Amino acid sequence: MNPVLLGLIAGILGLAVGVFGVLAFAASQRQRKEMAASDDPAIPDGAAEVLAAIGRAYIVVDAIDGVVRASPGSYAFGLVRGHTLVPPELLEMTARVRRDGVIEERQLELQRGPLGQGSTILHVRVAIVGEEYILILADDRTEIARTEEVRNDFVANVSHELKTPVGAISLLSEALDDAAGDEEAVRRFAARMSKESTRLTALVQDIIELSRLQSTDMVDRAREVDINSLVNDAVEATRLPAETRNTTVVVGGSVQGLVYGDAKMLTTAFRNLIDNAIRYSPAGSRVGVGLRSRDGMAQVSVTDQGPGIDAEEQERIFERFYRIDSARSRHTGGTGLGLSIVKHVVANHGGEVNVWSQPGQGSTFTVRLPEMETSDTTAGDGNREQGVSA
């Protein structure tokens, strides 16, 4: 064949291949743009609007569990990374729903972050949507579950704490009846019964007080209060136990501004802190109460000379019924609710309470409450000091 003719044919074929390649590339680009600009046709019309309005995290996955759509919440919960569904529990659920065609619901507890510090509890619902997609809805139930756990623990702890003094009183009453002819034994058992009944009364009162604090709106009873006066009232209320243990309570410093709050609640909180310091300090020691104003906050610190608290225990001492040493708490007559009451009262007033302590060096509990903003502070002189001994 003529070489010139062969060259011409080869050129025509090359040109045709080139033109076909360009056309194919253009068609591919056009198709990609159309796919990017349009919603997935297999998902029913309006689904995106409905998903955005339901108030839950959602994920739509395809037939191979590739993420087609996902809400910001699903990324925040760690359910989706990039275009991948992460939790293996969800992958198992989507496989079963795809196989059986039945909606599945489950509550999952997922670790937060790679270090597993804390967990998130999600109620998950998985269902088929459209022709080939799976819809996953996730609702955060962490706070609800935590509240339920606290409630169950509270009921269990109350039952346990009430059982001890009630059982002791029952046994002592039987022993008292059997020892009716022994005057010394009668006096001994009667004293024990009086002590247990006092403990029972204190426990019931603290339970009622804590329940009232959780159900009362502080704003309804709030007014301008002078913290200096409330602390003096709290010291006076603890005078008897202080005298019994030969403990001196010394108050120093002052708070300059007023605080907006419930005087009765705040006095209860300060009384509990001072009473706690008296109980855990050695007999014949001193409890210090310091007052000051700093950065617009009223600060009240209560310092004892007790055994101190280990660092790992300090995060838990404000929990209901938590005791570092149960035997010592029974000996001192504590109910395990005093610090929990303090925490609730302070939180209700927009403040905070924290503790500094080291074993063998005592403890200092500090309450900080926001002072009212006034142009003329009349609550007291910053250089004033007051001393009260109990």
mmCIF file of N, CA and C in Angstrom, residues 299-377:
data_model
loop_
_atom_site.group_PDB
_atom_site.id
_atom_site.type_symbol
_atom_site.label_atom_id
_atom_site.label_comp_id
_atom_site.label_asym_id
_atom_site.label_seq_id
_atom_site.Cartn_x
_atom_site.Cartn_y
_atom_site.Cartn_z
ATOM 1 N N GLN A 299 -16.236 36.379 98.773
ATOM 2 C CA GLN A 299 -15.523 35.133 99.009
ATOM 3 C C GLN A 299 -15.560 34.785 100.495
ATOM 4 N N VAL A 300 -15.995 33.558 100.787
ATOM 5 C CA VAL A 300 -16.037 33.058 102.159
ATOM 6 C C VAL A 300 -15.239 31.760 102.200
ATOM 7 N N SER A 301 -14.214 31.715 103.051
ATOM 8 C CA SER A 301 -13.369 30.529 103.173
ATOM 9 C C SER A 301 -13.469 29.967 104.580
ATOM 10 N N VAL A 302 -13.617 28.656 104.684
ATOM 11 C CA VAL A 302 -13.699 27.970 105.975
ATOM 12 C C VAL A 302 -12.532 26.984 106.042
ATOM 13 N N THR A 303 -11.675 27.178 107.048
ATOM 14 C CA THR A 303 -10.461 26.373 107.178
ATOM 15 C C THR A 303 -10.511 25.547 108.456
ATOM 16 N N ASP A 304 -10.230 24.264 108.331
ATOM 17 C CA ASP A 304 -10.213 23.394 109.517
ATOM 18 C C ASP A 304 -8.807 22.844 109.737
ATOM 19 N N GLN A 305 -8.647 22.139 110.839
ATOM 20 C CA GLN A 305 -7.374 21.494 111.168
ATOM 21 C C GLN A 305 -7.540 19.988 111.184
ATOM 22 N N GLY A 306 -8.394 19.510 110.282
ATOM 23 C CA GLY A 306 -8.690 18.085 110.208
ATOM 24 C C GLY A 306 -7.608 17.278 109.529
ATOM 25 N N PRO A 307 -7.916 16.017 109.197
ATOM 26 C CA PRO A 307 -6.910 15.113 108.622
ATOM 27 C C PRO A 307 -6.560 15.414 107.181
ATOM 28 N N GLY A 308 -7.317 16.274 106.513
ATOM 29 C CA GLY A 308 -7.047 16.564 105.107
ATOM 30 C C GLY A 308 -7.693 15.558 104.179
ATOM 31 N N ILE A 309 -7.659 15.853 102.898
ATOM 32 C CA ILE A 309 -8.334 15.033 101.884
ATOM 33 C C ILE A 309 -7.363 14.747 100.756
ATOM 34 N N ASP A 310 -7.249 13.492 100.358
ATOM 35 C CA ASP A 310 -6.402 13.120 99.229
ATOM 36 C C ASP A 310 -6.916 13.763 97.938
ATOM 37 N N ALA A 311 -5.998 14.019 97.014
ATOM 38 C CA ALA A 311 -6.352 14.692 95.759
ATOM 39 C C ALA A 311 -7.415 13.929 94.980
ATOM 40 N N GLU A 312 -7.313 12.590 94.941
ATOM 41 C CA GLU A 312 -8.278 11.810 94.164
ATOM 42 C C GLU A 312 -9.661 11.800 94.787
ATOM 43 N N GLU A 313 -9.747 12.146 96.081
ATOM 44 C CA GLU A 313 -11.048 12.179 96.758
ATOM 45 C C GLU A 313 -11.724 13.541 96.617
ATOM 46 N N GLN A 314 -10.962 14.571 96.306
ATOM 47 C CA GLN A 314 -11.508 15.928 96.336
ATOM 48 C C GLN A 314 -12.572 16.168 95.279
ATOM 49 N N GLU A 315 -12.508 15.437 94.162
ATOM 50 C CA GLU A 315 -13.501 15.611 93.109
ATOM 51 C C GLU A 315 -14.858 15.015 93.484
ATOM 52 N N ARG A 316 -14.876 14.136 94.492
ATOM 53 C CA ARG A 316 -16.117 13.408 94.796
ATOM 54 C C ARG A 316 -16.785 13.835 96.093
ATOM 55 N N ILE A 317 -16.139 14.669 96.872
ATOM 56 C CA ILE A 317 -16.681 14.958 98.201
ATOM 57 C C ILE A 317 -17.986 15.732 98.158
ATOM 58 N N PHE A 318 -18.326 16.333 97.009
ATOM 59 C CA PHE A 318 -19.587 17.066 96.902
ATOM 60 C C PHE A 318 -20.725 16.171 96.403
ATOM 61 N N GLU A 319 -20.444 14.885 96.162
ATOM 62 C CA GLU A 319 -21.492 13.961 95.754
ATOM 63 C C GLU A 319 -22.356 13.580 96.954
ATOM 64 N N ARG A 320 -23.614 13.270 96.679
ATOM 65 C CA ARG A 320 -24.526 12.882 97.752
ATOM 66 C C ARG A 320 -24.067 11.595 98.418
ATOM 67 N N PHE A 321 -24.024 11.607 99.728
ATOM 68 C CA PHE A 321 -23.713 10.454 100.570
ATOM 69 C C PHE A 321 -22.272 9.968 100.427
ATOM 70 N N TYR A 322 -21.454 10.682 99.647
ATOM 71 C CA TYR A 322 -20.069 10.206 99.506
ATOM 72 C C TYR A 322 -19.302 10.522 100.788
ATOM 73 N N ARG A 323 -18.622 9.494 101.305
ATOM 74 C CA ARG A 323 -17.818 9.672 102.505
ATOM 75 C C ARG A 323 -16.429 9.103 102.253
ATOM 76 N N ILE A 324 -15.411 9.846 102.680
ATOM 77 C CA ILE A 324 -14.043 9.359 102.554
ATOM 78 C C ILE A 324 -13.809 8.206 103.518
ATOM 79 N N ASP A 325 -14.301 8.367 104.732
ATOM 80 C CA ASP A 325 -14.150 7.350 105.775
ATOM 81 C C ASP A 325 -15.511 7.152 106.420
ATOM 82 N N SER A 326 -16.213 6.069 106.024
ATOM 83 C CA SER A 326 -17.571 5.838 106.527
ATOM 84 C C SER A 326 -17.594 5.658 108.037
ATOM 85 N N ALA A 327 -16.597 4.956 108.574
ATOM 86 C CA ALA A 327 -16.570 4.722 110.018
ATOM 87 C C ALA A 327 -16.415 6.046 110.764
ATOM 88 N N ARG A 328 -15.533 6.917 110.270
ATOM 89 C CA ARG A 328 -15.339 8.213 110.920
ATOM 90 C C ARG A 328 -16.587 9.080 110.798
ATOM 91 N N SER A 329 -17.268 9.002 109.649
ATOM 92 C CA SER A 329 -18.478 9.793 109.456
ATOM 93 C C SER A 329 -19.570 9.368 110.421
ATOM 94 N N ARG A 330 -19.689 8.064 110.646
ATOM 95 C CA ARG A 330 -20.683 7.595 111.618
ATOM 96 C C ARG A 330 -20.333 8.079 113.013
ATOM 97 N N HIS A 331 -19.035 8.105 113.304
ATOM 98 C CA HIS A 331 -18.596 8.553 114.628
ATOM 99 C C HIS A 331 -18.886 10.038 114.828
ATOM 100 N N THR A 332 -18.675 10.843 113.778
ATOM 101 C CA THR A 332 -18.902 12.279 113.898
ATOM 102 C C THR A 332 -20.365 12.655 113.727
ATOM 103 N N GLY A 333 -21.187 11.719 113.252
ATOM 104 C CA GLY A 333 -22.605 12.005 113.099
ATOM 105 C C GLY A 333 -22.976 12.651 111.782
ATOM 106 N N GLY A 334 -22.066 12.683 110.812
ATOM 107 C CA GLY A 334 -22.362 13.294 109.524
ATOM 108 C C GLY A 334 -23.330 12.459 108.711
ATOM 109 N N THR A 335 -24.106 13.145 107.846
ATOM 110 C CA THR A 335 -25.087 12.445 107.016
ATOM 111 C C THR A 335 -24.580 12.196 105.604
ATOM 112 N N GLY A 336 -23.492 12.850 105.210
ATOM 113 C CA GLY A 336 -22.986 12.696 103.848
ATOM 114 C C GLY A 336 -23.692 13.578 102.839
ATOM 115 N N LEU A 337 -24.559 14.492 103.324
ATOM 116 C CA LEU A 337 -25.303 15.368 102.417
ATOM 117 C C LEU A 337 -24.923 16.837 102.570
ATOM 118 N N GLY A 338 -24.165 17.167 103.600
ATOM 119 C CA GLY A 338 -23.861 18.572 103.876
ATOM 120 C C GLY A 338 -23.186 19.279 102.727
ATOM 121 N N LEU A 339 -22.128 18.690 102.174
ATOM 122 C CA LEU A 339 -21.404 19.343 101.089
ATOM 123 C C LEU A 339 -22.201 19.354 99.791
ATOM 124 N N SER A 340 -23.045 18.356 99.606
ATOM 125 C CA SER A 340 -23.918 18.348 98.430
ATOM 126 C C SER A 340 -24.912 19.504 98.504
ATOM 127 N N ILE A 341 -25.421 19.766 99.694
ATOM 128 C CA ILE A 341 -26.332 20.900 99.892
ATOM 129 C C ILE A 341 -25.605 22.210 99.611
ATOM 130 N N VAL A 342 -24.375 22.322 100.106
ATOM 131 C CA VAL A 342 -23.577 23.525 99.853
ATOM 132 C C VAL A 342 -23.414 23.749 98.349
ATOM 133 N N LYS A 343 -23.071 22.701 97.628
ATOM 134 C CA LYS A 343 -22.856 22.824 96.182
ATOM 135 C C LYS A 343 -24.121 23.295 95.469
ATOM 136 N N HIS A 344 -25.279 22.736 95.838
ATOM 137 C CA HIS A 344 -26.535 23.126 95.200
ATOM 138 C C HIS A 344 -26.887 24.578 95.496
ATOM 139 N N VAL A 345 -26.726 24.987 96.752
ATOM 140 C CA VAL A 345 -27.055 26.364 97.126
ATOM 141 C C VAL A 345 -26.182 27.352 96.355
ATOM 142 N N VAL A 346 -24.887 27.110 96.347
ATOM 143 C CA VAL A 346 -23.960 28.021 95.683
ATOM 144 C C VAL A 346 -24.225 28.068 94.179
ATOM 145 N N ALA A 347 -24.475 26.911 93.581
ATOM 146 C CA ALA A 347 -24.769 26.865 92.142
ATOM 147 C C ALA A 347 -26.052 27.631 91.826
ATOM 148 N N ASN A 348 -27.054 27.536 92.696
ATOM 149 C CA ASN A 348 -28.316 28.257 92.489
ATOM 150 C C ASN A 348 -28.125 29.766 92.538
ATOM 151 N N HIS A 349 -27.042 30.219 93.162
ATOM 152 C CA HIS A 349 -26.773 31.652 93.264
ATOM 153 C C HIS A 349 -25.714 32.110 92.262
ATOM 154 N N GLY A 350 -25.402 31.272 91.303
ATOM 155 C CA GLY A 350 -24.446 31.650 90.267
ATOM 156 C C GLY A 350 -23.016 31.688 90.736
ATOM 157 N N GLY A 351 -22.713 30.976 91.820
ATOM 158 C CA GLY A 351 -21.359 30.965 92.360
ATOM 159 C C GLY A 351 -20.670 29.630 92.200
ATOM 160 N N GLU A 352 -19.576 29.455 92.915
ATOM 161 C CA GLU A 352 -18.829 28.208 92.862
ATOM 162 C C GLU A 352 -18.241 27.905 94.234
ATOM 163 N N VAL A 353 -18.005 26.636 94.487
ATOM 164 C CA VAL A 353 -17.361 26.208 95.726
ATOM 165 C C VAL A 353 -16.245 25.246 95.354
ATOM 166 N N ASN A 354 -15.076 25.428 95.970
ATOM 167 C CA ASN A 354 -13.964 24.531 95.708
ATOM 168 C C ASN A 354 -13.238 24.252 97.008
ATOM 169 N N VAL A 355 -12.314 23.309 96.952
ATOM 170 C CA VAL A 355 -11.611 22.890 98.154
ATOM 171 C C VAL A 355 -10.115 22.822 97.887
ATOM 172 N N TRP A 356 -9.340 23.266 98.873
ATOM 173 C CA TRP A 356 -7.896 23.033 98.886
ATOM 174 C C TRP A 356 -7.607 22.176 100.099
ATOM 175 N N SER A 357 -6.850 21.109 99.904
ATOM 176 C CA SER A 357 -6.563 20.233 101.035
ATOM 177 C C SER A 357 -5.339 19.387 100.743
ATOM 178 N N GLN A 358 -4.634 19.053 101.811
ATOM 179 C CA GLN A 358 -3.537 18.090 101.742
ATOM 180 C C GLN A 358 -3.592 17.231 102.989
ATOM 181 N N PRO A 359 -3.332 15.933 102.850
ATOM 182 C CA PRO A 359 -3.362 15.051 104.013
ATOM 183 C C PRO A 359 -2.452 15.565 105.127
ATOM 184 N N GLY A 360 -3.007 15.647 106.323
ATOM 185 C CA GLY A 360 -2.248 16.092 107.482
ATOM 186 C C GLY A 360 -2.174 17.593 107.650
ATOM 187 N N GLN A 361 -2.726 18.368 106.689
ATOM 188 C CA GLN A 361 -2.629 19.829 106.760
ATOM 189 C C GLN A 361 -3.989 20.507 106.760
ATOM 190 N N GLY A 362 -5.044 19.751 106.975
ATOM 191 C CA GLY A 362 -6.367 20.355 107.032
ATOM 192 C C GLY A 362 -6.931 20.668 105.661
ATOM 193 N N SER A 363 -8.074 21.356 105.651
ATOM 194 C CA SER A 363 -8.774 21.667 104.406
ATOM 195 C C SER A 363 -9.330 23.087 104.464
ATOM 196 N N THR A 364 -9.446 23.700 103.306
ATOM 197 C CA THR A 364 -10.083 25.016 103.182
ATOM 198 C C THR A 364 -11.128 24.959 102.080
ATOM 199 N N PHE A 365 -12.374 25.204 102.441
ATOM 200 C CA PHE A 365 -13.469 25.264 101.474
ATOM 201 C C PHE A 365 -13.771 26.732 101.203
ATOM 202 N N THR A 366 -13.817 27.100 99.932
ATOM 203 C CA THR A 366 -14.020 28.489 99.549
ATOM 204 C C THR A 366 -15.258 28.629 98.673
ATOM 205 N N VAL A 367 -16.151 29.518 99.091
ATOM 206 C CA VAL A 367 -17.367 29.841 98.334
ATOM 207 C C VAL A 367 -17.183 31.212 97.715
ATOM 208 N N ARG A 368 -17.471 31.320 96.416
ATOM 209 C CA ARG A 368 -17.402 32.604 95.718
ATOM 210 C C ARG A 368 -18.757 32.902 95.099
ATOM 211 N N LEU A 369 -19.297 34.088 95.429
ATOM 212 C CA LEU A 369 -20.615 34.509 94.964
ATOM 213 C C LEU A 369 -20.510 35.885 94.315
ATOM 214 N N PRO A 370 -21.226 36.119 93.223
ATOM 215 C CA PRO A 370 -21.149 37.441 92.569
ATOM 216 C C PRO A 370 -21.804 38.524 93.411
ATOM 217 N N GLU A 371 -21.089 39.623 93.599
ATOM 218 C CA GLU A 371 -21.649 40.768 94.303
ATOM 219 C C GLU A 371 -22.514 41.590 93.357
ATOM 220 N N MET A 372 -23.473 42.310 93.937
ATOM 221 C CA MET A 372 -24.323 43.184 93.131
ATOM 222 C C MET A 372 -23.531 44.400 92.699
ATOM 223 N N GLU A 373 -23.793 44.856 91.487
ATOM 224 C CA GLU A 373 -23.117 46.037 90.982
ATOM 225 C C GLU A 373 -23.865 47.278 91.451
ATOM 226 N N THR A 374 -23.230 48.057 92.322
ATOM 227 C CA THR A 374 -23.828 49.292 92.847
ATOM 228 C C THR A 374 -22.826 50.421 92.749
ATOM 229 N N SER A 375 -23.337 51.617 92.615
ATOM 230 C CA SER A 375 -22.458 52.786 92.519
ATOM 231 C C SER A 375 -21.911 53.192 93.871
ATOM 232 N N ASP A 376 -22.655 52.855 94.923
ATOM 233 C CA ASP A 376 -22.225 53.228 96.267
ATOM 234 C C ASP A 376 -22.325 52.012 97.161
ATOM 235 N N THR A 377 -21.208 51.394 97.500
ATOM 236 C CA THR A 377 -21.215 50.194 98.314
ATOM 237 C C THR A 377 -21.364 50.562 99.776
#
